[in-house]
Short mmCIF file of C-alpha atoms in Angstrom, two decimals:
data_model
loop_
_atom_site.label_atom_id
_atom_site.label_comp_id
_atom_site.label_asym_id
_atom_site.label_seq_id
_atom_site.Cartn_x
_atom_site.Cartn_y
_atom_site.Cartn_z
CA UNK A 1 -0.05 -0.05 0.05
CA UNK A 2 1.89 3.19 -1.39
CA UNK A 3 0.70 6.56 -1.96
CA UNK A 4 2.46 7.92 -5.10
CA UNK A 5 3.07 11.94 -6.15
CA UNK A 6 4.34 12.05 -9.34
CA UNK A 7 5.34 15.35 -10.54
CA UNK A 8 5.06 15.36 -14.49
CA UNK A 9 5.83 18.78 -15.58
CA UNK A 10 9.12 20.58 -14.14
CA UNK A 11 7.65 24.00 -12.74
CA UNK A 12 10.72 25.63 -12.50
CA UNK A 13 10.89 26.80 -9.51
CA UNK A 14 11.48 24.65 -5.95
CA UNK A 15 8.70 22.89 -4.35
CA UNK A 16 8.16 22.55 -0.67
CA UNK A 17 6.90 19.59 0.74
CA UNK A 18 7.52 19.41 3.48
CA UNK A 19 3.65 18.55 4.63
CA UNK A 20 3.13 15.14 2.43
CA UNK A 21 4.64 12.83 5.44
CA UNK A 22 3.32 9.89 6.75
CA UNK A 23 2.79 11.91 10.26
CA UNK A 24 1.07 14.47 8.32
CA UNK A 25 -1.30 11.72 6.03
CA UNK A 26 -1.90 8.74 7.41
CA UNK A 27 -6.35 8.09 7.54
CA UNK A 28 -7.05 10.29 4.94
CA UNK A 29 -8.70 10.09 1.78
CA UNK A 30 -7.35 10.38 -1.71
CA UNK A 31 -9.40 14.06 -2.36
CA UNK A 32 -7.89 15.14 1.42
CA UNK A 33 -4.42 14.49 0.62
CA UNK A 34 -5.50 16.28 -3.00
CA UNK A 35 -6.65 19.26 -1.05
CA UNK A 36 -2.81 19.55 0.70
CA UNK A 37 -0.89 22.81 0.46
CA UNK A 38 2.22 23.63 -0.93
CA UNK A 39 5.24 26.06 -1.30
CA UNK A 40 5.82 26.08 -5.39
CA UNK A 41 8.32 29.82 -5.27
CA UNK A 42 6.77 31.87 -3.18
CA UNK A 43 2.90 30.85 -4.51
CA UNK A 44 0.49 28.26 -1.96
CA UNK A 45 -1.55 25.73 -4.06
CA UNK A 46 -2.93 22.28 -3.85
CA UNK A 47 -0.69 19.16 -3.78
CA UNK A 48 -2.82 17.88 -6.66
CA UNK A 49 -2.71 20.38 -8.89
CA UNK A 50 1.33 19.66 -9.01
CA UNK A 51 1.08 16.14 -8.68
CA UNK A 52 -0.88 13.43 -9.62
CA UNK A 53 -1.72 11.76 -6.50
CA UNK A 54 -2.55 7.80 -7.39
CA UNK A 55 -2.43 4.60 -4.96
CA UNK A 56 -3.21 4.33 -1.20
CA UNK A 57 -2.50 5.76 2.04
CA UNK A 58 -2.38 3.87 5.12
CA UNK A 59 -4.31 4.62 8.50
CA UNK A 60 -1.25 4.87 10.50
CA UNK A 61 1.73 6.67 10.45
CA UNK A 62 3.99 3.65 10.63
CA UNK A 63 2.28 1.77 7.67
CA UNK A 64 1.94 4.80 5.16
CA UNK A 65 4.66 4.85 2.53
CA UNK A 66 4.91 7.91 -0.24
CA UNK A 67 6.69 7.41 -3.41
CA UNK A 68 7.42 10.53 -5.27
CA UNK A 69 8.47 10.33 -8.68
CA UNK A 70 8.66 12.88 -12.01
CA UNK A 71 11.25 16.08 -11.26
CA UNK A 72 11.94 15.21 -8.47
CA UNK A 73 14.94 17.41 -8.34
CA UNK A 74 12.97 20.37 -7.66
CA UNK A 75 11.62 18.73 -3.73
CA UNK A 76 12.72 20.35 -0.90
CA UNK A 77 12.79 19.29 3.22
CA UNK A 78 11.43 16.12 1.73
CA UNK A 79 10.32 13.82 5.06
CA UNK A 80 11.25 16.66 7.39
CA UNK A 81 10.00 15.96 11.16
CA UNK A 82 8.54 13.01 9.92
CA UNK A 83 8.71 10.17 13.28
CA UNK A 84 7.86 6.97 11.23
CA UNK A 85 5.95 5.36 8.22
CA UNK A 86 8.72 5.29 4.95
CA UNK A 87 9.25 7.79 2.56
CA UNK A 88 11.06 6.82 -1.47
CA UNK A 89 12.48 9.39 -4.13
CA UNK A 90 12.62 8.37 -7.50
CA UNK A 91 15.13 9.81 -8.48
CA UNK A 92 17.38 13.06 -7.21
CA UNK A 93 16.39 15.35 -4.39
CA UNK A 94 16.62 19.37 -3.50
CA UNK A 95 18.24 20.75 0.02
CA UNK A 96 16.99 19.34 3.49
CA UNK A 97 15.67 16.36 2.78
CA UNK A 98 15.38 14.48 5.46
CA UNK A 99 15.59 17.63 7.75
CA UNK A 100 14.93 17.09 12.22
CA UNK A 101 13.89 13.88 10.40
CA UNK A 102 12.44 11.85 14.03
CA UNK A 103 12.12 7.77 12.14
CA UNK A 104 10.77 6.00 9.78
CA UNK A 105 13.15 5.86 6.24
CA UNK A 106 13.93 8.10 3.95
CA UNK A 107 15.55 6.08 0.38
CA UNK A 108 16.92 8.65 -2.21
CA UNK A 109 17.23 6.71 -5.31
CA UNK A 110 19.28 9.47 -6.74
CA UNK A 111 21.47 12.19 -5.39
CA UNK A 112 20.77 14.53 -2.83
CA UNK A 113 21.09 18.59 -2.50
CA UNK A 114 21.90 20.41 0.54
CA UNK A 115 22.17 19.46 4.01
CA UNK A 116 20.33 15.59 3.58
CA UNK A 117 19.39 14.98 7.90
CA UNK A 118 19.89 18.64 8.89
CA UNK A 119 19.67 18.50 12.64
CA UNK A 120 17.77 14.79 12.38
CA UNK A 121 16.61 13.27 15.53
CA UNK A 122 16.63 9.46 14.76
CA UNK A 123 15.38 7.31 12.20
CA UNK A 124 17.50 6.32 8.17
CA UNK A 125 18.14 7.97 5.41
CA UNK A 126 19.64 5.68 2.73
CA UNK A 127 20.85 7.51 -0.66
CA UNK A 128 21.46 5.10 -3.44
CA UNK A 129 23.87 7.96 -4.79
CA UNK A 130 26.53 11.51 -4.01
CA UNK A 131 25.40 13.75 -2.13
CA UNK A 132 26.05 17.80 -1.55
CA UNK A 133 27.60 19.32 1.72
CA UNK A 134 26.80 19.28 5.58
CA UNK A 135 25.01 16.13 5.35
CA UNK A 136 24.03 15.73 8.62
CA UNK A 137 24.92 18.97 9.90
CA UNK A 138 24.23 22.16 11.74
CA UNK A 139 22.61 24.71 9.53
CA UNK A 140 24.90 27.40 8.05
CA UNK A 141 26.44 29.71 10.49
CA UNK A 142 24.80 28.51 13.42
CA UNK A 143 26.36 29.07 16.48
CA UNK A 144 27.61 27.29 18.66
CA UNK A 145 27.01 24.34 14.81
CA UNK A 146 24.51 21.37 16.21
CA UNK A 147 23.98 18.80 13.87
CA UNK A 148 22.28 15.90 14.02
CA UNK A 149 21.57 13.70 17.43
CA UNK A 150 20.38 10.99 16.38
CA UNK A 151 19.73 8.02 13.72
CA UNK A 152 21.25 6.61 10.74
CA UNK A 153 22.64 8.10 7.23
CA UNK A 154 24.10 6.00 4.50
CA UNK A 155 25.72 7.20 1.49
CA UNK A 156 26.27 4.48 -0.94
CA UNK A 157 28.20 7.35 -3.52
CA UNK A 158 30.24 10.45 -1.97
CA UNK A 159 30.02 13.78 -0.56
CA UNK A 160 30.73 17.10 -0.36
CA UNK A 161 32.45 19.28 2.52
CA UNK A 162 31.89 19.87 6.22
CA UNK A 163 29.73 16.00 6.80
CA UNK A 164 28.78 16.02 10.29
CA UNK A 165 28.60 19.60 10.51
CA UNK A 166 27.85 19.94 15.00
CA UNK A 167 27.48 16.44 14.95
CA UNK A 168 25.75 15.14 18.16
CA UNK A 169 25.22 11.91 17.87
CA UNK A 170 23.91 9.18 15.35
CA UNK A 171 26.11 8.20 12.25
CA UNK A 172 27.50 8.36 8.59
CA UNK A 173 28.16 5.69 6.37
CA UNK A 174 29.39 7.72 3.18
CA UNK A 175 30.63 4.19 0.77
CA UNK A 176 32.93 7.34 -1.42
CA UNK A 177 35.28 9.52 -0.38
CA UNK A 178 34.17 13.18 1.05
CA UNK A 179 35.56 16.64 0.40
CA UNK A 180 37.27 18.41 2.73
CA UNK A 181 36.82 18.60 6.57
CA UNK A 182 34.34 15.99 7.88
CA UNK A 183 33.70 16.38 11.75
CA UNK A 184 34.41 20.07 11.66
CA UNK A 185 32.94 20.89 15.25
CA UNK A 186 31.41 17.35 16.53
CA UNK A 187 30.98 16.86 19.58
CA UNK A 188 29.76 12.63 19.33
CA UNK A 189 28.31 10.09 17.29
CA UNK A 190 30.94 8.21 14.52
CA UNK A 191 31.19 9.34 10.57
CA UNK A 192 32.82 6.38 8.59
CA UNK A 193 34.50 7.59 5.27
CA UNK A 194 35.46 3.94 3.05
CA UNK A 195 36.48 5.92 0.56
CA UNK A 196 38.93 9.61 0.33
CA UNK A 197 39.08 11.83 2.58
CA UNK A 198 39.90 15.59 0.71
CA UNK A 199 41.40 16.64 3.91
CA UNK A 200 41.06 19.02 7.25
CA UNK A 201 39.04 15.72 8.91
CA UNK A 202 37.92 16.57 12.25
CA UNK A 203 38.89 20.33 12.62
CA UNK A 204 37.53 21.68 16.21
CA UNK A 205 36.25 18.24 17.80
CA UNK A 206 35.29 17.38 21.18
CA UNK A 207 34.10 14.62 20.63
CA UNK A 208 32.59 11.72 18.39
CA UNK A 209 34.75 9.51 15.82
CA UNK A 210 35.68 9.68 12.65
CA UNK A 211 37.36 7.40 10.50
CA UNK A 212 38.39 7.24 7.19
CA UNK A 213 39.55 3.91 5.30
CA UNK A 214 40.34 5.58 2.57
CA UNK A 215 43.54 8.23 1.78
CA UNK A 216 43.96 11.27 3.33
CA UNK A 217 46.80 14.04 2.81
CA UNK A 218 47.78 14.89 6.63
CA UNK A 219 46.94 15.10 10.03
CA UNK A 220 46.09 18.15 10.85
CA UNK A 221 49.44 19.48 12.91
CA UNK A 222 46.60 19.80 16.60
CA UNK A 223 46.51 16.21 16.23
CA UNK A 224 48.31 13.43 17.72
CA UNK A 225 49.00 10.06 17.37
CA UNK A 226 47.00 7.86 20.72
CA UNK A 227 47.95 4.36 19.69
CA UNK A 228 47.94 1.45 16.12
CA UNK A 229 45.29 -1.02 16.54
CA UNK A 230 44.81 -3.60 15.05
CA UNK A 231 41.16 -3.38 14.19
CA UNK A 232 37.54 -1.69 15.94
CA UNK A 233 33.62 -1.58 15.60
CA UNK A 234 31.89 1.26 13.93
CA UNK A 235 28.38 1.93 13.34
CA UNK A 236 28.12 -1.68 13.90
CA UNK A 237 30.82 -2.76 11.89
CA UNK A 238 34.17 -4.30 12.24
CA UNK A 239 36.58 -1.86 10.69
CA UNK A 240 40.05 -3.87 10.03
CA UNK A 241 43.42 -2.29 10.54
CA UNK A 242 46.30 -1.63 11.31
CA UNK A 243 44.30 1.92 12.60
CA UNK A 244 46.13 4.60 13.05
CA UNK A 245 43.92 6.83 16.05
CA UNK A 246 44.82 10.48 17.15
CA UNK A 247 42.61 12.72 19.60
CA UNK A 248 42.13 16.68 18.84
CA UNK A 249 41.62 19.40 18.39
CA UNK A 250 44.33 20.59 20.80
CA UNK A 251 43.82 24.30 19.74
CA UNK A 252 39.98 24.02 20.26
CA UNK A 253 39.35 22.08 22.89
CA UNK A 254 42.92 20.58 25.16
CA UNK A 255 40.27 17.75 26.85
CA UNK A 256 41.08 16.22 23.09
CA UNK A 257 38.04 13.83 23.52
CA UNK A 258 38.09 13.43 19.93
CA UNK A 259 38.71 10.41 17.52
CA UNK A 260 40.29 10.45 14.26
CA UNK A 261 41.28 7.07 13.11
CA UNK A 262 43.28 6.70 9.64
CA UNK A 263 44.13 3.07 7.85
CA UNK A 264 47.42 3.09 7.81
CA UNK A 265 47.81 0.37 4.95
CA UNK A 266 45.73 3.28 2.62
CA UNK A 267 48.29 6.23 4.05
CA UNK A 268 51.52 5.14 4.02
CA UNK A 269 53.71 8.19 4.21
CA UNK A 270 51.57 8.77 7.66
CA UNK A 271 53.29 5.90 8.90
CA UNK A 272 55.96 8.00 11.17
CA UNK A 273 53.29 8.29 13.64
CA UNK A 274 53.36 4.78 14.55
CA UNK A 275 57.15 5.33 13.73
CA UNK A 276 56.84 7.92 17.49
CA UNK A 277 54.73 6.15 19.15
CA UNK A 278 57.82 2.70 18.99
CA UNK A 279 60.39 5.84 19.88
CA UNK A 280 58.16 6.72 23.11
CA UNK A 281 58.01 3.09 24.36
CA UNK A 282 61.71 2.28 23.86
CA UNK A 283 62.62 5.65 25.54
CA UNK A 284 59.92 4.13 28.38
#
């Protein structure tokens, strides 16, 4: 049982669909769903004026499934604040998908725009493509930055800059590579990057853990080598080493409660850090 919303014609402007979530439409008739309002650019119109509305709607939010089709790249705020049920996007999606999401599952079968899962509290977001900047992060310019607190985001492609900006909890798993500064101002949670990182990982972090399994150009000088691990478990996945474990960011917080973990095998240029540990052990 699913409700299918098809955007057949390109509206040329953003379409904000934050009202179209399982919590809001559960138990409604197709006629009632069609009469819901959405913003198309600066105009507020009925849902049926821009979407072809088909299918069925379950009685309980947890049983509701919504499928978006057509010119989905125009959609913004898909799944915002949803707490149950499922939303599937058959294509790309615009900014703020899954913003403040509390539960349920959001599946995107394409590219995801800026601030995917911003300030997320729970639930699961899965992207079968790449995502733009600030995945699971805070708003741009927000001080202090407060990103996602719970839930899981899985990206089967690459991600942009500032993944997990201000992150407090939850998990972000990137199957591909990411741009600069993952874990910027991070306070908690886990970021697992299975591909490469463009650099500056963990800048200003005071907690949490960033794991890079691919290559990384260098480690910020405000991080200190702590140990070498043969393996570890991250976001429910066992990661084989050897793994260099750094603590930091010392310039931002002298407690150095953040953890940056990097694969030694894929970063032979960082072997000197392992040698530093061995040197300290010999001197002691």
